[in-house]
Short mmCIF file of C-alpha atoms in Angstrom, two decimals:
data_model
loop_
_atom_site.label_atom_id
_atom_site.label_comp_id
_atom_site.label_asym_id
_atom_site.label_seq_id
_atom_site.Cartn_x
_atom_site.Cartn_y
_atom_site.Cartn_z
CA MET A 1 175.44 124.69 169.78
CA ILE A 2 173.88 122.68 172.61
CA LYS A 3 171.73 124.67 175.02
CA PHE A 4 171.19 123.49 178.59
CA SER A 5 168.22 124.36 180.77
CA ILE A 6 169.31 124.19 184.41
CA VAL A 7 166.36 124.34 186.81
CA THR A 8 166.87 125.31 190.45
CA ILE A 9 163.98 125.01 192.91
CA THR A 10 164.14 127.29 195.94
CA TYR A 11 162.20 128.09 199.08
CA ASN A 12 163.86 130.06 201.88
CA ALA A 13 167.19 128.81 200.54
CA GLY A 14 169.36 131.81 201.38
CA ALA A 15 171.73 129.74 203.51
CA CYS A 16 172.80 127.41 200.68
CA LEU A 17 171.77 128.94 197.34
CA GLN A 18 174.93 130.94 196.63
CA ARG A 19 177.14 127.93 195.92
CA THR A 20 174.59 126.70 193.39
CA LEU A 21 174.50 130.07 191.64
CA ASP A 22 178.30 130.38 191.68
CA SER A 23 178.71 126.95 190.12
CA VAL A 24 176.31 127.73 187.25
CA ILE A 25 177.69 131.17 186.43
CA SER A 26 181.22 129.74 186.38
CA GLN A 27 180.38 127.19 183.66
CA ARG A 28 182.48 127.80 180.56
CA HIS A 29 179.75 126.60 178.25
CA PRO A 30 178.02 129.73 176.94
CA HIS A 31 174.55 128.44 176.12
CA ILE A 32 172.83 128.05 179.49
CA GLU A 33 169.32 128.96 180.54
CA HIS A 34 169.17 129.01 184.33
CA ILE A 35 165.57 128.84 185.54
CA ILE A 36 165.02 129.60 189.22
CA VAL A 37 161.58 128.54 190.43
CA ASP A 38 160.96 129.99 193.87
CA GLY A 39 158.05 129.13 196.14
CA ALA A 40 157.52 132.70 197.43
CA SER A 41 160.46 132.73 199.83
CA LYS A 42 160.37 134.97 202.88
CA ASP A 43 164.13 135.18 203.44
CA ASN A 44 166.81 136.68 201.20
CA THR A 45 166.53 134.01 198.48
CA LEU A 46 164.96 136.31 195.89
CA GLU A 47 167.40 139.11 196.67
CA MET A 48 170.24 136.67 195.95
CA ALA A 49 168.56 135.43 192.76
CA TYR A 50 168.07 138.93 191.32
CA SER A 51 171.62 139.93 192.28
CA TYR A 52 172.82 136.82 190.45
CA GLU A 53 170.75 137.78 187.40
CA ARG A 54 172.40 141.21 187.33
CA GLN A 55 175.84 139.63 187.76
CA SER A 56 175.16 137.31 184.83
CA LEU A 57 174.13 140.23 182.62
CA GLN A 58 177.27 142.16 183.54
CA LYS A 59 179.46 139.15 182.85
CA ASP A 60 177.88 138.79 179.41
CA ASN A 61 178.75 135.08 179.28
CA GLY A 62 175.81 134.01 177.14
CA HIS A 63 173.88 132.70 180.11
CA LYS A 64 170.24 133.68 180.54
CA VAL A 65 168.63 133.77 183.99
CA ARG A 66 164.87 133.43 184.37
CA ILE A 67 163.22 133.83 187.77
CA VAL A 68 159.67 133.11 188.87
CA SER A 69 158.44 133.36 192.46
CA GLU A 70 154.97 132.29 193.53
CA PRO A 71 153.35 129.80 195.90
CA ASP A 72 153.40 126.21 194.70
CA ARG A 73 152.06 122.81 195.77
CA GLY A 74 155.43 121.32 196.62
CA ILE A 75 158.81 120.70 195.01
CA TYR A 76 157.50 118.54 192.15
CA ASP A 77 154.85 121.10 191.23
CA ALA A 78 157.73 123.61 191.05
CA MET A 79 159.76 121.22 188.90
CA ASN A 80 156.84 120.91 186.49
CA LYS A 81 156.84 124.71 186.19
CA GLY A 82 160.53 124.55 185.33
CA LEU A 83 159.86 121.87 182.71
CA ARG A 84 157.23 124.05 181.04
CA MET A 85 159.50 127.11 181.04
CA ALA A 86 162.56 125.34 179.66
CA THR A 87 163.68 125.93 176.06
CA GLY A 88 167.04 124.12 175.94
CA ASP A 89 168.11 120.89 174.28
CA TYR A 90 168.78 119.13 177.60
CA ILE A 91 167.42 119.76 181.07
CA CYS A 92 168.96 119.14 184.47
CA PHE A 93 167.58 119.87 187.94
CA LEU A 94 170.19 121.39 190.26
CA ASN A 95 168.43 122.42 193.42
CA ALA A 96 169.51 124.95 196.05
CA GLY A 97 172.62 123.68 197.80
CA ASP A 98 173.62 121.33 194.97
CA PHE A 99 176.34 122.41 192.57
CA PHE A 100 178.52 121.51 189.61
CA PRO A 101 181.91 120.13 190.67
CA ALA A 102 183.94 122.07 188.10
CA PRO A 103 183.61 124.90 185.53
CA ASN A 104 183.84 122.37 182.69
CA THR A 105 181.07 120.04 183.89
CA LEU A 106 178.71 120.87 181.03
CA ASP A 107 181.59 120.56 178.56
CA ILE A 108 182.11 117.03 179.88
CA ILE A 109 178.42 116.25 179.34
CA ILE A 110 178.73 117.46 175.74
CA GLU A 111 181.94 115.52 175.10
CA LYS A 112 180.90 112.25 176.75
CA GLY A 113 177.42 112.45 175.27
CA GLY A 114 178.79 112.87 171.76
CA LEU A 115 176.62 115.93 171.29
CA GLU A 116 179.03 117.71 168.94
CA SER A 117 179.92 114.65 166.91
CA THR A 118 178.89 114.64 163.29
CA ALA A 119 179.28 110.85 163.16
CA SER A 120 176.00 110.19 164.96
CA PRO A 121 172.93 112.35 164.25
CA VAL A 122 171.03 110.79 167.18
CA TRP A 123 171.36 112.54 170.52
CA PRO A 124 171.03 110.35 173.62
CA ALA A 125 167.73 110.52 175.47
CA VAL A 126 169.69 110.78 178.73
CA ILE A 127 173.29 111.56 179.63
CA TYR A 128 174.15 110.60 183.20
CA GLY A 129 177.15 110.58 185.52
CA ARG A 130 178.39 110.09 189.05
CA THR A 131 177.62 112.16 192.14
CA ASP A 132 179.56 113.21 195.23
CA ILE A 133 177.83 113.91 198.54
CA VAL A 134 178.58 117.17 200.36
CA ASP A 135 177.53 118.55 203.75
CA ASN A 136 175.44 121.65 204.43
CA ASN A 137 178.52 123.81 203.95
CA GLY A 138 179.32 122.29 200.57
CA ARG A 139 182.28 120.25 201.85
CA PHE A 140 182.96 116.85 200.30
CA LEU A 141 181.85 113.89 202.41
CA HIS A 142 182.05 110.84 200.15
CA PRO A 143 181.03 109.52 196.73
CA ARG A 144 177.38 108.58 196.47
CA ARG A 145 176.91 104.98 197.62
CA LEU A 146 174.96 103.91 194.55
CA VAL A 147 177.22 103.99 191.49
CA PRO A 148 175.72 104.37 187.99
CA PRO A 149 176.25 101.40 185.69
CA LYS A 150 177.99 101.91 182.36
CA LYS A 151 174.95 100.30 180.72
CA LEU A 152 171.70 101.79 182.02
CA SER A 153 168.09 100.94 181.25
CA TRP A 154 164.78 101.67 182.92
CA ARG A 155 164.98 98.23 184.53
CA SER A 156 168.23 99.20 186.29
CA PHE A 157 166.35 101.15 188.95
CA ARG A 158 165.05 97.86 190.35
CA TYR A 159 168.32 97.95 192.29
CA GLY A 160 167.66 101.44 193.64
CA MET A 161 168.02 104.91 192.17
CA LEU A 162 171.41 104.22 190.62
CA VAL A 163 171.65 107.69 189.08
CA CYS A 164 171.14 110.76 191.24
CA HIS A 165 168.44 113.09 189.93
CA GLN A 166 170.96 115.95 189.74
CA ALA A 167 173.26 113.84 187.52
CA PHE A 168 170.49 112.94 185.05
CA TYR A 169 170.42 115.12 181.89
CA ALA A 170 167.27 114.42 179.89
CA ARG A 171 166.58 115.51 176.34
CA LEU A 172 163.98 118.23 176.66
CA ASP A 173 161.67 116.99 173.91
CA ILE A 174 161.24 113.80 175.94
CA ALA A 175 161.30 115.38 179.39
CA ARG A 176 158.59 117.96 178.65
CA SER A 177 156.17 115.22 177.63
CA ILE A 178 156.58 113.51 181.02
CA GLU A 179 155.65 115.67 184.00
CA TYR A 180 156.42 114.82 187.61
CA ASP A 181 153.60 112.95 189.32
CA THR A 182 152.67 115.29 192.16
CA ARG A 183 150.80 112.52 193.98
CA TYR A 184 154.25 111.57 195.27
CA ARG A 185 155.64 113.94 197.89
CA PHE A 186 159.21 112.61 198.09
CA SER A 187 159.87 110.16 195.26
CA ALA A 188 158.38 111.62 192.09
CA ASP A 189 161.94 112.12 190.82
CA VAL A 190 162.52 108.35 190.88
CA ASP A 191 159.26 107.76 189.00
CA TRP A 192 160.07 110.52 186.50
CA CYS A 193 163.53 109.17 185.70
CA ILE A 194 162.12 105.69 185.11
CA ARG A 195 159.38 107.03 182.82
CA VAL A 196 161.91 109.09 180.86
CA MET A 197 164.05 105.97 180.38
CA LYS A 198 161.00 103.94 179.36
CA GLU A 199 160.23 106.52 176.69
CA ALA A 200 163.85 106.35 175.54
CA ALA A 201 163.48 102.57 175.14
CA ARG A 202 160.22 103.05 173.22
CA ARG A 203 162.01 105.42 170.82
CA ASN A 204 165.10 103.19 170.70
CA LEU A 205 167.32 106.03 171.93
CA PRO A 206 170.55 105.50 173.91
CA LEU A 207 171.26 106.35 177.54
CA THR A 208 174.88 107.53 177.62
CA TYR A 209 177.26 107.33 180.57
CA ALA A 210 179.51 110.32 181.24
CA ASP A 211 182.29 108.66 183.20
CA ALA A 212 182.79 111.58 185.59
CA VAL A 213 181.38 113.26 188.68
CA VAL A 214 178.85 115.72 187.27
CA ALA A 215 176.98 116.79 190.42
CA ASN A 216 177.63 117.54 194.06
CA TYR A 217 174.53 116.71 196.11
CA THR A 218 173.79 118.19 199.52
CA GLU A 219 172.87 115.36 201.86
CA GLU A 220 170.02 117.00 203.79
CA GLY A 221 167.31 116.96 201.13
CA GLN A 222 163.61 116.39 201.72
CA SER A 223 163.89 112.66 201.03
CA THR A 224 166.63 112.41 203.69
CA ILE A 225 164.68 114.39 206.26
CA ASN A 226 161.54 112.33 205.59
CA HIS A 227 163.42 109.07 205.16
CA ARG A 228 160.71 106.56 206.10
CA ALA A 229 157.97 108.24 204.08
CA SER A 230 160.38 108.44 201.14
CA LEU A 231 161.15 104.71 201.38
CA ARG A 232 157.44 103.86 201.42
CA GLU A 233 156.87 105.97 198.32
CA ARG A 234 159.84 104.44 196.54
CA TYR A 235 158.38 101.02 197.21
CA GLN A 236 155.11 102.17 195.61
CA VAL A 237 157.01 103.54 192.60
CA MET A 238 158.86 100.25 192.15
CA VAL A 239 155.65 98.23 192.39
CA CYS A 240 154.12 100.47 189.74
CA HIS A 241 156.99 99.91 187.29
CA TYR A 242 158.32 96.44 188.17
CA GLY A 243 155.40 94.63 189.81
CA LYS A 244 154.79 93.36 193.33
CA ILE A 245 156.77 90.12 193.11
CA THR A 246 159.93 91.64 191.64
CA THR A 247 159.77 94.55 194.09
CA ALA A 248 159.28 92.26 197.10
CA LEU A 249 162.19 90.03 196.02
CA MET A 250 164.46 93.03 195.46
CA HIS A 251 163.66 94.40 198.92
CA LEU A 252 164.46 91.04 200.49
CA TRP A 253 167.79 91.24 198.69
CA PHE A 254 168.32 94.81 199.96
CA ALA A 255 167.65 93.65 203.53
CA ALA A 256 169.99 90.65 203.22
CA ARG A 257 172.72 92.84 201.79
CA THR A 258 172.37 95.31 204.68
CA ILE A 259 172.52 92.54 207.30
CA PHE A 260 175.60 91.03 205.64
CA LYS A 261 177.36 94.41 205.66
CA ILE A 262 176.56 94.94 209.34
CA LYS A 263 177.87 91.48 210.26
CA LYS A 264 180.99 92.03 208.16
CA CYS A 265 181.70 95.32 209.94
CA ASN A 266 181.34 93.62 213.35
CA ILE A 267 183.79 90.82 212.56
#
């Protein structure tokens, strides 16, 4: 049966971690490895994590919790640790404050991804879905503005990060060979997703759309807090993968689209 590695990165996340833990432990799918990579928190994050580990053992639901806490060199260094620790078939990064929308979310990933079908022996390189945005209290705000296309390729991200990182399930044998580039402080997830999809194209493996909301994403992440620096890094990532001319033209299109929307709202 399919095993999922869910990686949660934490640092002083006591205020928002519980909803993430609750959403993972409530998953009906029994084969889950939940890896919590903590950056040596000074609040009650670790206390919550170890209490969750005990709760999971008592529930005896087939889930395995693994916790490591030590200083790191940023969120993407921590994600690389999670990649190295993972042993599942697919990996997903669900950070503190983010959560699964329903107890059957992983069952949906399995069904939509065709992972239990005997008709096709080839598992998709990536299974991806839609994302809803929530506030700091976990309350629904709105669907994510960028909507995943039904047909995705590595070139699709020319139009922006169409799939949220938390809604991107990568096959572990591919993901582990592609670490996050820690030279990027805010946008290594964009670069990583593109490189995973490039490797999928090289291997001629499909990217499969799960036509459902598979992640709730808390709005106030590091890329939101550091918005301008994140945008500059994303531009660098796009130049790296798509070239200067294509990237410049796409950003002119982004700007024109934004101006048009503003004018339309003012009419």
